[in-house]
mmCIF file of C-alpha atoms in Angstrom:
data_model
loop_
_atom_site.group_PDB
_atom_site.id
_atom_site.type_symbol
_atom_site.label_atom_id
_atom_site.label_comp_id
_atom_site.label_asym_id
_atom_site.label_seq_id
_atom_site.Cartn_x
_atom_site.Cartn_y
_atom_site.Cartn_z
ATOM 1 C CA UNK C 1 8.690 65.876 -12.587
ATOM 2 C CA UNK C 2 12.430 66.362 -12.596
ATOM 3 C CA UNK C 3 14.824 65.487 -15.395
ATOM 4 C CA UNK C 4 16.436 62.843 -13.158
ATOM 5 C CA UNK C 5 13.124 61.021 -12.814
ATOM 6 C CA UNK C 6 12.524 61.204 -16.562
ATOM 7 C CA UNK C 7 16.029 59.921 -17.284
ATOM 8 C CA UNK C 8 15.656 57.060 -14.794
ATOM 9 C CA UNK C 9 12.290 56.079 -16.252
ATOM 10 C CA UNK C 10 13.772 56.038 -19.764
ATOM 11 C CA UNK C 11 16.789 53.950 -18.747
ATOM 12 C CA UNK C 12 16.309 50.458 -20.226
ATOM 13 C CA UNK C 13 18.831 49.021 -17.740
ATOM 14 C CA UNK C 14 16.695 50.112 -14.794
ATOM 15 C CA UNK C 15 16.033 47.186 -12.413
ATOM 16 C CA UNK C 16 18.392 44.944 -14.414
ATOM 17 C CA UNK C 17 21.333 43.177 -12.822
ATOM 18 C CA UNK C 18 24.753 44.611 -13.727
ATOM 19 C CA UNK C 19 25.700 41.334 -15.451
ATOM 20 C CA UNK C 20 22.591 41.626 -17.614
ATOM 21 C CA UNK C 21 23.340 45.269 -18.481
ATOM 22 C CA UNK C 22 26.889 44.173 -19.325
ATOM 23 C CA UNK C 23 25.487 42.138 -22.236
ATOM 24 C CA UNK C 24 24.585 45.460 -23.862
ATOM 25 C CA UNK C 25 27.619 47.414 -22.709
ATOM 26 C CA UNK C 26 30.321 44.835 -23.480
ATOM 27 C CA UNK C 27 28.839 42.199 -25.784
ATOM 28 C CA UNK C 28 26.887 44.161 -28.392
ATOM 29 C CA UNK C 29 23.420 43.131 -27.247
ATOM 30 C CA UNK C 30 20.472 45.484 -27.687
ATOM 31 C CA UNK C 31 17.793 46.487 -25.205
ATOM 32 C CA UNK C 32 14.386 45.408 -26.535
ATOM 33 C CA UNK C 33 11.164 46.921 -25.287
ATOM 34 C CA UNK C 34 7.730 47.368 -26.814
ATOM 35 C CA UNK C 35 8.886 50.509 -28.622
ATOM 36 C CA UNK C 36 11.908 48.762 -30.197
ATOM 37 C CA UNK C 37 10.450 45.287 -30.776
ATOM 38 C CA UNK C 38 9.601 45.910 -34.439
ATOM 39 C CA UNK C 39 13.207 46.931 -35.129
ATOM 40 C CA UNK C 40 14.480 43.812 -33.367
ATOM 41 C CA UNK C 41 12.088 41.565 -35.295
ATOM 42 C CA UNK C 42 13.184 43.199 -38.566
ATOM 43 C CA UNK C 43 16.734 41.943 -38.092
ATOM 44 C CA UNK C 44 17.611 39.198 -40.551
ATOM 45 C CA UNK C 45 18.774 35.775 -39.447
ATOM 46 C CA UNK C 46 18.861 34.248 -35.992
ATOM 47 C CA UNK C 47 18.265 36.391 -32.917
ATOM 48 C CA UNK C 48 17.974 35.548 -29.237
ATOM 49 C CA UNK C 49 15.882 37.616 -26.840
ATOM 50 C CA UNK C 50 16.942 37.173 -23.210
ATOM 51 C CA UNK C 51 14.143 37.267 -20.635
ATOM 52 C CA UNK C 52 15.946 37.764 -17.346
ATOM 53 C CA UNK C 53 13.506 38.949 -14.715
ATOM 54 C CA UNK C 54 14.451 39.871 -11.179
ATOM 55 C CA UNK C 55 17.807 38.313 -10.227
ATOM 56 C CA UNK C 56 16.729 38.139 -6.584
ATOM 57 C CA UNK C 57 13.731 35.956 -7.479
ATOM 58 C CA UNK C 58 15.550 34.136 -10.277
ATOM 59 C CA UNK C 59 19.248 33.803 -9.378
ATOM 60 C CA UNK C 60 19.898 31.688 -12.509
ATOM 61 C CA UNK C 61 19.601 34.965 -14.445
ATOM 62 C CA UNK C 62 23.175 35.835 -13.532
ATOM 63 C CA UNK C 63 24.476 32.495 -14.786
ATOM 64 C CA UNK C 64 22.594 32.801 -18.076
ATOM 65 C CA UNK C 65 23.882 36.373 -18.530
ATOM 66 C CA UNK C 66 27.447 35.038 -18.306
ATOM 67 C CA UNK C 67 26.838 31.961 -20.478
ATOM 68 C CA UNK C 68 24.901 33.685 -23.295
ATOM 69 C CA UNK C 69 27.903 35.424 -24.937
ATOM 70 C CA UNK C 70 29.864 32.172 -24.622
ATOM 71 C CA UNK C 71 27.079 30.294 -26.396
ATOM 72 C CA UNK C 72 27.155 32.863 -29.172
ATOM 73 C CA UNK C 73 30.928 32.410 -29.506
ATOM 74 C CA UNK C 74 30.521 28.623 -29.601
ATOM 75 C CA UNK C 75 28.188 29.019 -32.586
ATOM 76 C CA UNK C 76 30.420 31.455 -34.482
ATOM 77 C CA UNK C 77 28.440 34.583 -33.510
ATOM 78 C CA UNK C 78 25.542 33.127 -35.499
ATOM 79 C CA UNK C 79 22.860 35.017 -33.591
ATOM 80 C CA UNK C 80 22.268 38.547 -32.443
ATOM 81 C CA UNK C 81 21.309 39.158 -28.832
ATOM 82 C CA UNK C 82 18.501 41.268 -27.460
ATOM 83 C CA UNK C 83 17.766 41.831 -23.785
ATOM 84 C CA UNK C 84 14.166 42.438 -22.753
ATOM 85 C CA UNK C 85 13.746 45.616 -20.740
ATOM 86 C CA UNK C 86 12.317 44.997 -17.289
ATOM 87 C CA UNK C 87 9.606 47.598 -17.955
ATOM 88 C CA UNK C 88 8.237 45.634 -20.946
ATOM 89 C CA UNK C 89 9.400 42.117 -20.130
ATOM 90 C CA UNK C 90 6.000 40.781 -19.031
ATOM 91 C CA UNK C 91 4.246 42.113 -22.147
ATOM 92 C CA UNK C 92 6.966 40.686 -24.401
ATOM 93 C CA UNK C 93 6.816 37.350 -22.586
ATOM 94 C CA UNK C 94 3.045 37.164 -23.093
ATOM 95 C CA UNK C 95 3.430 37.882 -26.810
ATOM 96 C CA UNK C 96 5.897 35.018 -27.263
ATOM 97 C CA UNK C 97 4.451 32.551 -24.709
ATOM 98 C CA UNK C 98 7.552 32.742 -22.500
ATOM 99 C CA UNK C 99 6.514 31.392 -19.124
ATOM 100 C CA UNK C 100 9.771 30.963 -17.188
ATOM 101 C CA UNK C 101 12.595 33.232 -16.119
ATOM 102 C CA UNK C 102 15.278 33.229 -17.237
ATOM 103 C CA UNK C 103 14.596 32.153 -20.828
ATOM 104 C CA UNK C 104 16.229 32.515 -24.201
ATOM 105 C CA UNK C 105 13.717 33.098 -27.000
ATOM 106 C CA UNK C 106 15.051 32.159 -30.430
ATOM 107 C CA UNK C 107 13.718 33.990 -33.477
ATOM 108 C CA UNK C 108 14.645 33.755 -37.148
ATOM 109 C CA UNK C 109 13.868 36.581 -39.560
ATOM 110 C CA UNK C 110 11.408 37.916 -36.985
ATOM 111 C CA UNK C 111 9.583 34.612 -36.607
ATOM 112 C CA UNK C 112 9.299 32.407 -33.525
ATOM 113 C CA UNK C 113 11.598 29.365 -33.388
ATOM 114 C CA UNK C 114 11.560 28.243 -29.745
ATOM 115 C CA UNK C 115 12.559 28.862 -26.140
ATOM 116 C CA UNK C 116 15.301 27.493 -23.917
ATOM 117 C CA UNK C 117 14.053 28.001 -20.352
ATOM 118 C CA UNK C 118 16.244 28.169 -17.266
ATOM 119 C CA UNK C 119 19.927 27.480 -16.771
ATOM 120 C CA UNK C 120 21.378 24.297 -18.273
ATOM 121 C CA UNK C 121 24.667 22.439 -18.121
ATOM 122 C CA UNK C 122 27.008 23.532 -20.909
ATOM 123 C CA UNK C 123 26.578 20.398 -23.047
ATOM 124 C CA UNK C 124 22.804 20.553 -22.647
ATOM 125 C CA UNK C 125 22.854 24.226 -23.667
ATOM 126 C CA UNK C 126 24.924 23.434 -26.745
ATOM 127 C CA UNK C 127 22.485 20.705 -27.756
ATOM 128 C CA UNK C 128 19.400 22.860 -27.110
ATOM 129 C CA UNK C 129 20.797 25.833 -29.042
ATOM 130 C CA UNK C 130 21.916 23.625 -31.942
ATOM 131 C CA UNK C 131 18.457 22.065 -32.110
ATOM 132 C CA UNK C 132 16.796 25.499 -32.290
ATOM 133 C CA UNK C 133 19.281 26.790 -34.861
ATOM 134 C CA UNK C 134 18.309 23.771 -36.999
ATOM 135 C CA UNK C 135 14.565 24.174 -36.382
ATOM 136 C CA UNK C 136 12.398 26.067 -38.880
ATOM 137 C CA UNK C 137 10.410 29.052 -37.670
ATOM 138 C CA UNK C 138 6.806 28.430 -36.669
ATOM 139 C CA UNK C 139 3.952 30.181 -34.964
ATOM 140 C CA UNK C 140 4.093 31.056 -31.295
ATOM 141 C CA UNK C 141 2.572 28.218 -29.223
ATOM 142 C CA UNK C 142 -0.890 28.998 -27.949
ATOM 143 C CA UNK C 143 -1.404 31.840 -30.411
ATOM 144 C CA UNK C 144 -4.097 31.406 -33.027
ATOM 145 C CA UNK C 145 -7.392 29.625 -33.367
ATOM 146 C CA UNK C 146 -7.501 26.059 -32.045
ATOM 147 C CA UNK C 147 -8.554 23.443 -34.563
ATOM 148 C CA UNK C 148 -11.345 21.037 -33.662
ATOM 149 C CA UNK C 149 -11.997 17.811 -35.491
ATOM 150 C CA UNK C 150 -15.266 17.571 -37.426
ATOM 151 C CA UNK C 151 -15.897 14.343 -35.472
ATOM 152 C CA UNK C 152 -15.390 16.026 -32.106
ATOM 153 C CA UNK C 153 -18.096 15.186 -29.580
ATOM 154 C CA UNK C 154 -17.884 18.672 -28.107
ATOM 155 C CA UNK C 155 -18.479 20.549 -31.371
ATOM 156 C CA UNK C 156 -20.508 23.693 -30.922
ATOM 157 C CA UNK C 157 -22.681 23.388 -34.059
#
């Protein structure tokens, strides 16, 4: 295996649209993969993890990549930005129950807050982000043991 192949495989921007990579290069975002997730989750305060996917399949990705830094400015740089690496994006999405691309996953002190899926109109984005910034952290939807009422007709015991 040549060094070029190793370098390409280690490049977190690989298969990402230039506008997505620009979030890291020009706007202070951080690439987040499985190997760096713990560091990202250890960051204090509000963080947003951008799930972008393939811009050919999901053209809204490019719009969200442009709007995300503007949203951060509108909220006084209140949140840090992470960008999921394409190599680990599916695994990260499964961990946080992200089911649509593009999506913005909001975390606070490493804990799940919520997701804003897709591209929205500016005023709708502002409202959605404000709501999540005001929402307490909770568990990831669909993760955990489901509770069943003691009076449930389908109880197993």
